[in-house]
Amino acid sequence: MLMAHPTMLRHLVESYEAARALHARQGGKEALRRLEDATYTLCVSTGTRTAEEALAAAGRRIAAAEAATEAPGGLAAAV
């Protein structure tokens, strides 16, 4: 399965969190639509079916990418 780049996942998580906060503050159809769109995109990008699963998968992928850049011989050492 293809997995979104960690930078894209960070952006998707931020978008999801912003949409969730907007929906919690305002409610309404537009806020709900934004939340549903953000949830769908995050789930598709992580190969999951729920927001909770998607956030967990994105977190693991982001953490793994960060660990790889910090490890000796990781991406940071190659740059």
PDB file of N, CA and C in Angstrom:
ATOM      1  N   MET A   1       0.839  -1.183   0.000  1.00  0.00           N
ATOM      2  CA  MET A   1       0.000   0.000   0.000  1.00  0.00           C
ATOM      3  C   MET A   1       0.882   1.244   0.000  1.00  0.00           C
ATOM      4  N   LEU A   2       0.499   2.224  -0.783  1.00  0.00           N
ATOM      5  CA  LEU A   2       1.201   3.493  -0.777  1.00  0.00           C
ATOM      6  C   LEU A   2       0.834   4.262   0.477  1.00  0.00           C
ATOM      7  N   MET A   3       1.816   4.939   1.035  1.00  0.00           N
ATOM      8  CA  MET A   3       1.576   5.724   2.250  1.00  0.00           C
ATOM      9  C   MET A   3       1.989   7.160   1.981  1.00  0.00           C
ATOM     10  N   ALA A   4       1.191   8.073   2.429  1.00  0.00           N
ATOM     11  CA  ALA A   4       1.493   9.488   2.253  1.00  0.00           C
ATOM     12  C   ALA A   4       2.808   9.844   2.949  1.00  0.00           C
ATOM     13  N   HIS A   5       3.502  10.810   2.392  1.00  0.00           N
ATOM     14  CA  HIS A   5       4.749  11.308   2.967  1.00  0.00           C
ATOM     15  C   HIS A   5       4.455  11.883   4.354  1.00  0.00           C
ATOM     16  N   PRO A   6       5.386  11.743   5.304  1.00  0.00           N
ATOM     17  CA  PRO A   6       5.166  12.256   6.658  1.00  0.00           C
ATOM     18  C   PRO A   6       4.790  13.748   6.703  1.00  0.00           C
ATOM     19  N   THR A   7       5.363  14.543   5.822  1.00  0.00           N
ATOM     20  CA  THR A   7       5.009  15.966   5.790  1.00  0.00           C
ATOM     21  C   THR A   7       3.547  16.138   5.416  1.00  0.00           C
ATOM     22  N   MET A   8       3.075  15.367   4.454  1.00  0.00           N
ATOM     23  CA  MET A   8       1.669  15.419   4.058  1.00  0.00           C
ATOM     24  C   MET A   8       0.785  14.925   5.195  1.00  0.00           C
ATOM     25  N   LEU A   9       1.224  13.873   5.878  1.00  0.00           N
ATOM     26  CA  LEU A   9       0.443  13.364   7.008  1.00  0.00           C
ATOM     27  C   LEU A   9       0.325  14.415   8.103  1.00  0.00           C
ATOM     28  N   ARG A  10       1.408  15.127   8.378  1.00  0.00           N
ATOM     29  CA  ARG A  10       1.337  16.207   9.379  1.00  0.00           C
ATOM     30  C   ARG A  10       0.283  17.224   8.975  1.00  0.00           C
ATOM     31  N   HIS A  11       0.304  17.608   7.715  1.00  0.00           N
ATOM     32  CA  HIS A  11      -0.670  18.580   7.208  1.00  0.00           C
ATOM     33  C   HIS A  11      -2.096  18.035   7.347  1.00  0.00           C
ATOM     34  N   LEU A  12      -2.309  16.781   7.001  1.00  0.00           N
ATOM     35  CA  LEU A  12      -3.638  16.188   7.096  1.00  0.00           C
ATOM     36  C   LEU A  12      -4.119  16.107   8.542  1.00  0.00           C
ATOM     37  N   VAL A  13      -3.214  15.768   9.451  1.00  0.00           N
ATOM     38  CA  VAL A  13      -3.578  15.718  10.875  1.00  0.00           C
ATOM     39  C   VAL A  13      -3.952  17.122  11.359  1.00  0.00           C
ATOM     40  N   GLU A  14      -3.174  18.115  10.979  1.00  0.00           N
ATOM     41  CA  GLU A  14      -3.484  19.498  11.362  1.00  0.00           C
ATOM     42  C   GLU A  14      -4.836  19.935  10.800  1.00  0.00           C
ATOM     43  N   SER A  15      -5.117  19.575   9.555  1.00  0.00           N
ATOM     44  CA  SER A  15      -6.398  19.916   8.930  1.00  0.00           C
ATOM     45  C   SER A  15      -7.548  19.237   9.663  1.00  0.00           C
ATOM     46  N   TYR A  16      -7.350  17.969  10.011  1.00  0.00           N
ATOM     47  CA  TYR A  16      -8.380  17.234  10.747  1.00  0.00           C
ATOM     48  C   TYR A  16      -8.636  17.899  12.103  1.00  0.00           C
ATOM     49  N   GLU A  17      -7.560  18.222  12.819  1.00  0.00           N
ATOM     50  CA  GLU A  17      -7.717  18.827  14.143  1.00  0.00           C
ATOM     51  C   GLU A  17      -8.390  20.195  14.057  1.00  0.00           C
ATOM     52  N   ALA A  18      -8.062  20.980  13.031  1.00  0.00           N
ATOM     53  CA  ALA A  18      -8.702  22.280  12.850  1.00  0.00           C
ATOM     54  C   ALA A  18     -10.185  22.105  12.539  1.00  0.00           C
ATOM     55  N   ALA A  19     -10.518  21.145  11.693  1.00  0.00           N
ATOM     56  CA  ALA A  19     -11.923  20.894  11.351  1.00  0.00           C
ATOM     57  C   ALA A  19     -12.699  20.390  12.560  1.00  0.00           C
ATOM     58  N   ARG A  20     -12.063  19.543  13.352  1.00  0.00           N
ATOM     59  CA  ARG A  20     -12.727  19.030  14.563  1.00  0.00           C
ATOM     60  C   ARG A  20     -12.996  20.168  15.545  1.00  0.00           C
ATOM     61  N   ALA A  21     -12.021  21.065  15.703  1.00  0.00           N
ATOM     62  CA  ALA A  21     -12.187  22.199  16.614  1.00  0.00           C
ATOM     63  C   ALA A  21     -13.285  23.139  16.107  1.00  0.00           C
ATOM     64  N   LEU A  22     -13.299  23.393  14.802  1.00  0.00           N
ATOM     65  CA  LEU A  22     -14.330  24.249  14.222  1.00  0.00           C
ATOM     66  C   LEU A  22     -15.714  23.643  14.451  1.00  0.00           C
ATOM     67  N   HIS A  23     -15.826  22.351  14.228  1.00  0.00           N
ATOM     68  CA  HIS A  23     -17.118  21.686  14.432  1.00  0.00           C
ATOM     69  C   HIS A  23     -17.543  21.740  15.896  1.00  0.00           C
ATOM     70  N   ALA A  24     -16.581  21.590  16.797  1.00  0.00           N
ATOM     71  CA  ALA A  24     -16.912  21.648  18.225  1.00  0.00           C
ATOM     72  C   ALA A  24     -17.366  23.058  18.625  1.00  0.00           C
ATOM     73  N   ARG A  25     -16.751  24.080  18.036  1.00  0.00           N
ATOM     74  CA  ARG A  25     -17.102  25.465  18.361  1.00  0.00           C
ATOM     75  C   ARG A  25     -18.411  25.900  17.729  1.00  0.00           C
ATOM     76  N   GLN A  26     -18.580  25.590  16.444  1.00  0.00           N
ATOM     77  CA  GLN A  26     -19.692  26.154  15.692  1.00  0.00           C
ATOM     78  C   GLN A  26     -20.801  25.167  15.362  1.00  0.00           C
ATOM     79  N   GLY A  27     -20.430  23.911  15.185  1.00  0.00           N
ATOM     80  CA  GLY A  27     -21.430  22.960  14.709  1.00  0.00           C
ATOM     81  C   GLY A  27     -21.872  23.358  13.312  1.00  0.00           C
ATOM     82  N   GLY A  28     -23.011  22.946  12.904  1.00  0.00           N
ATOM     83  CA  GLY A  28     -23.551  23.345  11.605  1.00  0.00           C
ATOM     84  C   GLY A  28     -23.098  22.448  10.470  1.00  0.00           C
ATOM     85  N   LYS A  29     -23.788  22.607   9.343  1.00  0.00           N
ATOM     86  CA  LYS A  29     -23.550  21.750   8.183  1.00  0.00           C
ATOM     87  C   LYS A  29     -22.174  21.950   7.572  1.00  0.00           C
ATOM     88  N   GLU A  30     -21.753  23.193   7.435  1.00  0.00           N
ATOM     89  CA  GLU A  30     -20.457  23.471   6.801  1.00  0.00           C
ATOM     90  C   GLU A  30     -19.307  22.917   7.651  1.00  0.00           C
ATOM     91  N   ALA A  31     -19.359  23.114   8.949  1.00  0.00           N
ATOM     92  CA  ALA A  31     -18.310  22.591   9.826  1.00  0.00           C
ATOM     93  C   ALA A  31     -18.309  21.064   9.807  1.00  0.00           C
ATOM     94  N   LEU A  32     -19.470  20.458   9.776  1.00  0.00           N
ATOM     95  CA  LEU A  32     -19.562  19.005   9.712  1.00  0.00           C
ATOM     96  C   LEU A  32     -18.989  18.489   8.396  1.00  0.00           C
ATOM     97  N   ARG A  33     -19.292  19.166   7.292  1.00  0.00           N
ATOM     98  CA  ARG A  33     -18.765  18.764   5.992  1.00  0.00           C
ATOM     99  C   ARG A  33     -17.240  18.835   5.988  1.00  0.00           C
ATOM    100  N   ARG A  34     -16.690  19.886   6.545  1.00  0.00           N
ATOM    101  CA  ARG A  34     -15.224  20.010   6.612  1.00  0.00           C
ATOM    102  C   ARG A  34     -14.621  18.885   7.441  1.00  0.00           C
ATOM    103  N   LEU A  35     -15.254  18.575   8.561  1.00  0.00           N
ATOM    104  CA  LEU A  35     -14.762  17.492   9.408  1.00  0.00           C
ATOM    105  C   LEU A  35     -14.850  16.156   8.679  1.00  0.00           C
ATOM    106  N   GLU A  36     -15.946  15.901   8.015  1.00  0.00           N
ATOM    107  CA  GLU A  36     -16.098  14.647   7.263  1.00  0.00           C
ATOM    108  C   GLU A  36     -15.070  14.552   6.136  1.00  0.00           C
ATOM    109  N   ASP A  37     -14.840  15.649   5.430  1.00  0.00           N
ATOM    110  CA  ASP A  37     -13.844  15.655   4.352  1.00  0.00           C
ATOM    111  C   ASP A  37     -12.440  15.401   4.897  1.00  0.00           C
ATOM    112  N   ALA A  38     -12.102  16.063   5.989  1.00  0.00           N
ATOM    113  CA  ALA A  38     -10.775  15.886   6.585  1.00  0.00           C
ATOM    114  C   ALA A  38     -10.603  14.457   7.088  1.00  0.00           C
ATOM    115  N   THR A  39     -11.644  13.907   7.691  1.00  0.00           N
ATOM    116  CA  THR A  39     -11.589  12.526   8.184  1.00  0.00           C
ATOM    117  C   THR A  39     -11.401  11.558   7.031  1.00  0.00           C
ATOM    118  N   TYR A  40     -12.181  11.733   5.978  1.00  0.00           N
ATOM    119  CA  TYR A  40     -12.090  10.853   4.817  1.00  0.00           C
ATOM    120  C   TYR A  40     -10.685  10.886   4.216  1.00  0.00           C
ATOM    121  N   THR A  41     -10.153  12.079   4.000  1.00  0.00           N
ATOM    122  CA  THR A  41      -8.831  12.214   3.384  1.00  0.00           C
ATOM    123  C   THR A  41      -7.754  11.594   4.259  1.00  0.00           C
ATOM    124  N   LEU A  42      -7.823  11.810   5.554  1.00  0.00           N
ATOM    125  CA  LEU A  42      -6.848  11.228   6.468  1.00  0.00           C
ATOM    126  C   LEU A  42      -6.956   9.701   6.458  1.00  0.00           C
ATOM    127  N   CYS A  43      -8.155   9.178   6.452  1.00  0.00           N
ATOM    128  CA  CYS A  43      -8.342   7.718   6.425  1.00  0.00           C
ATOM    129  C   CYS A  43      -7.815   7.113   5.127  1.00  0.00           C
ATOM    130  N   VAL A  44      -8.135   7.720   3.996  1.00  0.00           N
ATOM    131  CA  VAL A  44      -7.654   7.214   2.715  1.00  0.00           C
ATOM    132  C   VAL A  44      -6.125   7.243   2.676  1.00  0.00           C
ATOM    133  N   SER A  45      -5.551   8.304   3.202  1.00  0.00           N
ATOM    134  CA  SER A  45      -4.093   8.467   3.162  1.00  0.00           C
ATOM    135  C   SER A  45      -3.357   7.493   4.070  1.00  0.00           C
ATOM    136  N   THR A  46      -4.054   6.935   5.045  1.00  0.00           N
ATOM    137  CA  THR A  46      -3.417   6.007   5.983  1.00  0.00           C
ATOM    138  C   THR A  46      -3.924   4.572   5.832  1.00  0.00           C
ATOM    139  N   GLY A  47      -4.894   4.364   4.949  1.00  0.00           N
ATOM    140  CA  GLY A  47      -5.438   3.027   4.754  1.00  0.00           C
ATOM    141  C   GLY A  47      -6.240   2.526   5.932  1.00  0.00           C
ATOM    142  N   THR A  48      -6.944   3.438   6.590  1.00  0.00           N
ATOM    143  CA  THR A  48      -7.737   3.081   7.768  1.00  0.00           C
ATOM    144  C   THR A  48      -9.196   3.442   7.535  1.00  0.00           C
ATOM    145  N   ARG A  49     -10.046   3.112   8.520  1.00  0.00           N
ATOM    146  CA  ARG A  49     -11.479   3.349   8.365  1.00  0.00           C
ATOM    147  C   ARG A  49     -12.064   4.339   9.365  1.00  0.00           C
ATOM    148  N   THR A  50     -11.341   4.655  10.420  1.00  0.00           N
ATOM    149  CA  THR A  50     -11.861   5.602  11.406  1.00  0.00           C
ATOM    150  C   THR A  50     -10.824   6.683  11.682  1.00  0.00           C
ATOM    151  N   ALA A  51     -11.306   7.799  12.198  1.00  0.00           N
ATOM    152  CA  ALA A  51     -10.398   8.900  12.529  1.00  0.00           C
ATOM    153  C   ALA A  51      -9.368   8.455  13.564  1.00  0.00           C
ATOM    154  N   GLU A  52      -9.804   7.692  14.546  1.00  0.00           N
ATOM    155  CA  GLU A  52      -8.892   7.244  15.593  1.00  0.00           C
ATOM    156  C   GLU A  52      -7.770   6.377  15.020  1.00  0.00           C
ATOM    157  N   GLU A  53      -8.147   5.440  14.150  1.00  0.00           N
ATOM    158  CA  GLU A  53      -7.144   4.581  13.502  1.00  0.00           C
ATOM    159  C   GLU A  53      -6.209   5.407  12.621  1.00  0.00           C
ATOM    160  N   ALA A  54      -6.786   6.366  11.901  1.00  0.00           N
ATOM    161  CA  ALA A  54      -5.985   7.203  11.003  1.00  0.00           C
ATOM    162  C   ALA A  54      -4.992   8.052  11.779  1.00  0.00           C
ATOM    163  N   LEU A  55      -5.425   8.639  12.886  1.00  0.00           N
ATOM    164  CA  LEU A  55      -4.521   9.450  13.698  1.00  0.00           C
ATOM    165  C   LEU A  55      -3.394   8.603  14.279  1.00  0.00           C
ATOM    166  N   ALA A  56      -3.727   7.395  14.714  1.00  0.00           N
ATOM    167  CA  ALA A  56      -2.702   6.498  15.256  1.00  0.00           C
ATOM    168  C   ALA A  56      -1.705   6.098  14.169  1.00  0.00           C
ATOM    169  N   ALA A  57      -2.210   5.752  12.991  1.00  0.00           N
ATOM    170  CA  ALA A  57      -1.328   5.354  11.894  1.00  0.00           C
ATOM    171  C   ALA A  57      -0.443   6.513  11.454  1.00  0.00           C
ATOM    172  N   ALA A  58      -1.025   7.703  11.353  1.00  0.00           N
ATOM    173  CA  ALA A  58      -0.239   8.878  10.972  1.00  0.00           C
ATOM    174  C   ALA A  58       0.827   9.164  12.015  1.00  0.00           C
ATOM    175  N   GLY A  59       0.459   9.058  13.276  1.00  0.00           N
ATOM    176  CA  GLY A  59       1.428   9.284  14.356  1.00  0.00           C
ATOM    177  C   GLY A  59       2.595   8.316  14.292  1.00  0.00           C
ATOM    178  N   ARG A  60       2.294   7.048  14.021  1.00  0.00           N
ATOM    179  CA  ARG A  60       3.373   6.051  13.906  1.00  0.00           C
ATOM    180  C   ARG A  60       4.284   6.365  12.722  1.00  0.00           C
ATOM    181  N   ARG A  61       3.691   6.726  11.593  1.00  0.00           N
ATOM    182  CA  ARG A  61       4.476   7.018  10.385  1.00  0.00           C
ATOM    183  C   ARG A  61       5.346   8.260  10.587  1.00  0.00           C
ATOM    184  N   ILE A  62       4.790   9.279  11.196  1.00  0.00           N
ATOM    185  CA  ILE A  62       5.542  10.507  11.460  1.00  0.00           C
ATOM    186  C   ILE A  62       6.679  10.236  12.436  1.00  0.00           C
ATOM    187  N   ALA A  63       6.394   9.483  13.497  1.00  0.00           N
ATOM    188  CA  ALA A  63       7.424   9.153  14.485  1.00  0.00           C
ATOM    189  C   ALA A  63       8.545   8.329  13.861  1.00  0.00           C
ATOM    190  N   ALA A  64       8.181   7.380  13.011  1.00  0.00           N
ATOM    191  CA  ALA A  64       9.197   6.552  12.354  1.00  0.00           C
ATOM    192  C   ALA A  64      10.079   7.399  11.440  1.00  0.00           C
ATOM    193  N   ALA A  65       9.483   8.339  10.730  1.00  0.00           N
ATOM    194  CA  ALA A  65      10.253   9.211   9.846  1.00  0.00           C
ATOM    195  C   ALA A  65      11.186  10.108  10.653  1.00  0.00           C
ATOM    196  N   GLU A  66      10.704  10.618  11.766  1.00  0.00           N
ATOM    197  CA  GLU A  66      11.541  11.456  12.622  1.00  0.00           C
ATOM    198  C   GLU A  66      12.689  10.652  13.218  1.00  0.00           C
ATOM    199  N   ALA A  67      12.406   9.423  13.630  1.00  0.00           N
ATOM    200  CA  ALA A  67      13.458   8.568  14.194  1.00  0.00           C
ATOM    201  C   ALA A  67      14.510   8.253  13.140  1.00  0.00           C
ATOM    202  N   ALA A  68      14.086   8.054  11.907  1.00  0.00           N
ATOM    203  CA  ALA A  68      15.028   7.738  10.828  1.00  0.00           C
ATOM    204  C   ALA A  68      15.958   8.915  10.545  1.00  0.00           C
ATOM    205  N   THR A  69      15.437  10.131  10.674  1.00  0.00           N
ATOM    206  CA  THR A  69      16.276  11.298  10.403  1.00  0.00           C
ATOM    207  C   THR A  69      17.232  11.584  11.549  1.00  0.00           C
ATOM    208  N   GLU A  70      16.908  11.112  12.747  1.00  0.00           N
ATOM    209  CA  GLU A  70      17.755  11.353  13.908  1.00  0.00           C
ATOM    210  C   GLU A  70      18.789  10.254  14.131  1.00  0.00           C
ATOM    211  N   ALA A  71      18.551   9.079  13.546  1.00  0.00           N
ATOM    212  CA  ALA A  71      19.433   7.940  13.755  1.00  0.00           C
ATOM    213  C   ALA A  71      20.753   8.146  13.010  1.00  0.00           C
ATOM    214  N   PRO A  72      21.845   7.626  13.552  1.00  0.00           N
ATOM    215  CA  PRO A  72      23.116   7.687  12.827  1.00  0.00           C
ATOM    216  C   PRO A  72      22.963   7.039  11.454  1.00  0.00           C
ATOM    217  N   GLY A  73      23.403   7.735  10.429  1.00  0.00           N
ATOM    218  CA  GLY A  73      23.258   7.206   9.083  1.00  0.00           C
ATOM    219  C   GLY A  73      21.875   7.415   8.510  1.00  0.00           C
ATOM    220  N   GLY A  74      20.989   8.126   9.249  1.00  0.00           N
ATOM    221  CA  GLY A  74      19.641   8.374   8.785  1.00  0.00           C
ATOM    222  C   GLY A  74      19.621   9.452   7.700  1.00  0.00           C
ATOM    223  N   LEU A  75      18.463   9.903   7.387  1.00  0.00           N
ATOM    224  CA  LEU A  75      18.316  10.871   6.320  1.00  0.00           C
ATOM    225  C   LEU A  75      19.056  12.174   6.598  1.00  0.00           C
ATOM    226  N   ALA A  76      19.073  12.602   7.855  1.00  0.00           N
ATOM    227  CA  ALA A  76      19.746  13.859   8.196  1.00  0.00           C
ATOM    228  C   ALA A  76      21.240  13.758   7.924  1.00  0.00           C
ATOM    229  N   ALA A  77      21.810  12.582   8.142  1.00  0.00           N
ATOM    230  CA  ALA A  77      23.241  12.411   7.898  1.00  0.00           C
ATOM    231  C   ALA A  77      23.552  12.441   6.412  1.00  0.00           C
ATOM    232  N   ALA A  78      22.580  12.067   5.592  1.00  0.00           N
ATOM    233  CA  ALA A  78      22.792  12.033   4.142  1.00  0.00           C
ATOM    234  C   ALA A  78      22.639  13.403   3.510  1.00  0.00           C
ATOM    235  N   VAL A  79      22.029  14.347   4.225  1.00  0.00           N
ATOM    236  CA  VAL A  79      21.776  15.668   3.654  1.00  0.00           C
ATOM    237  C   VAL A  79      22.956  16.557   3.796  1.00  0.00           C
TER     238      VAL A  79
END
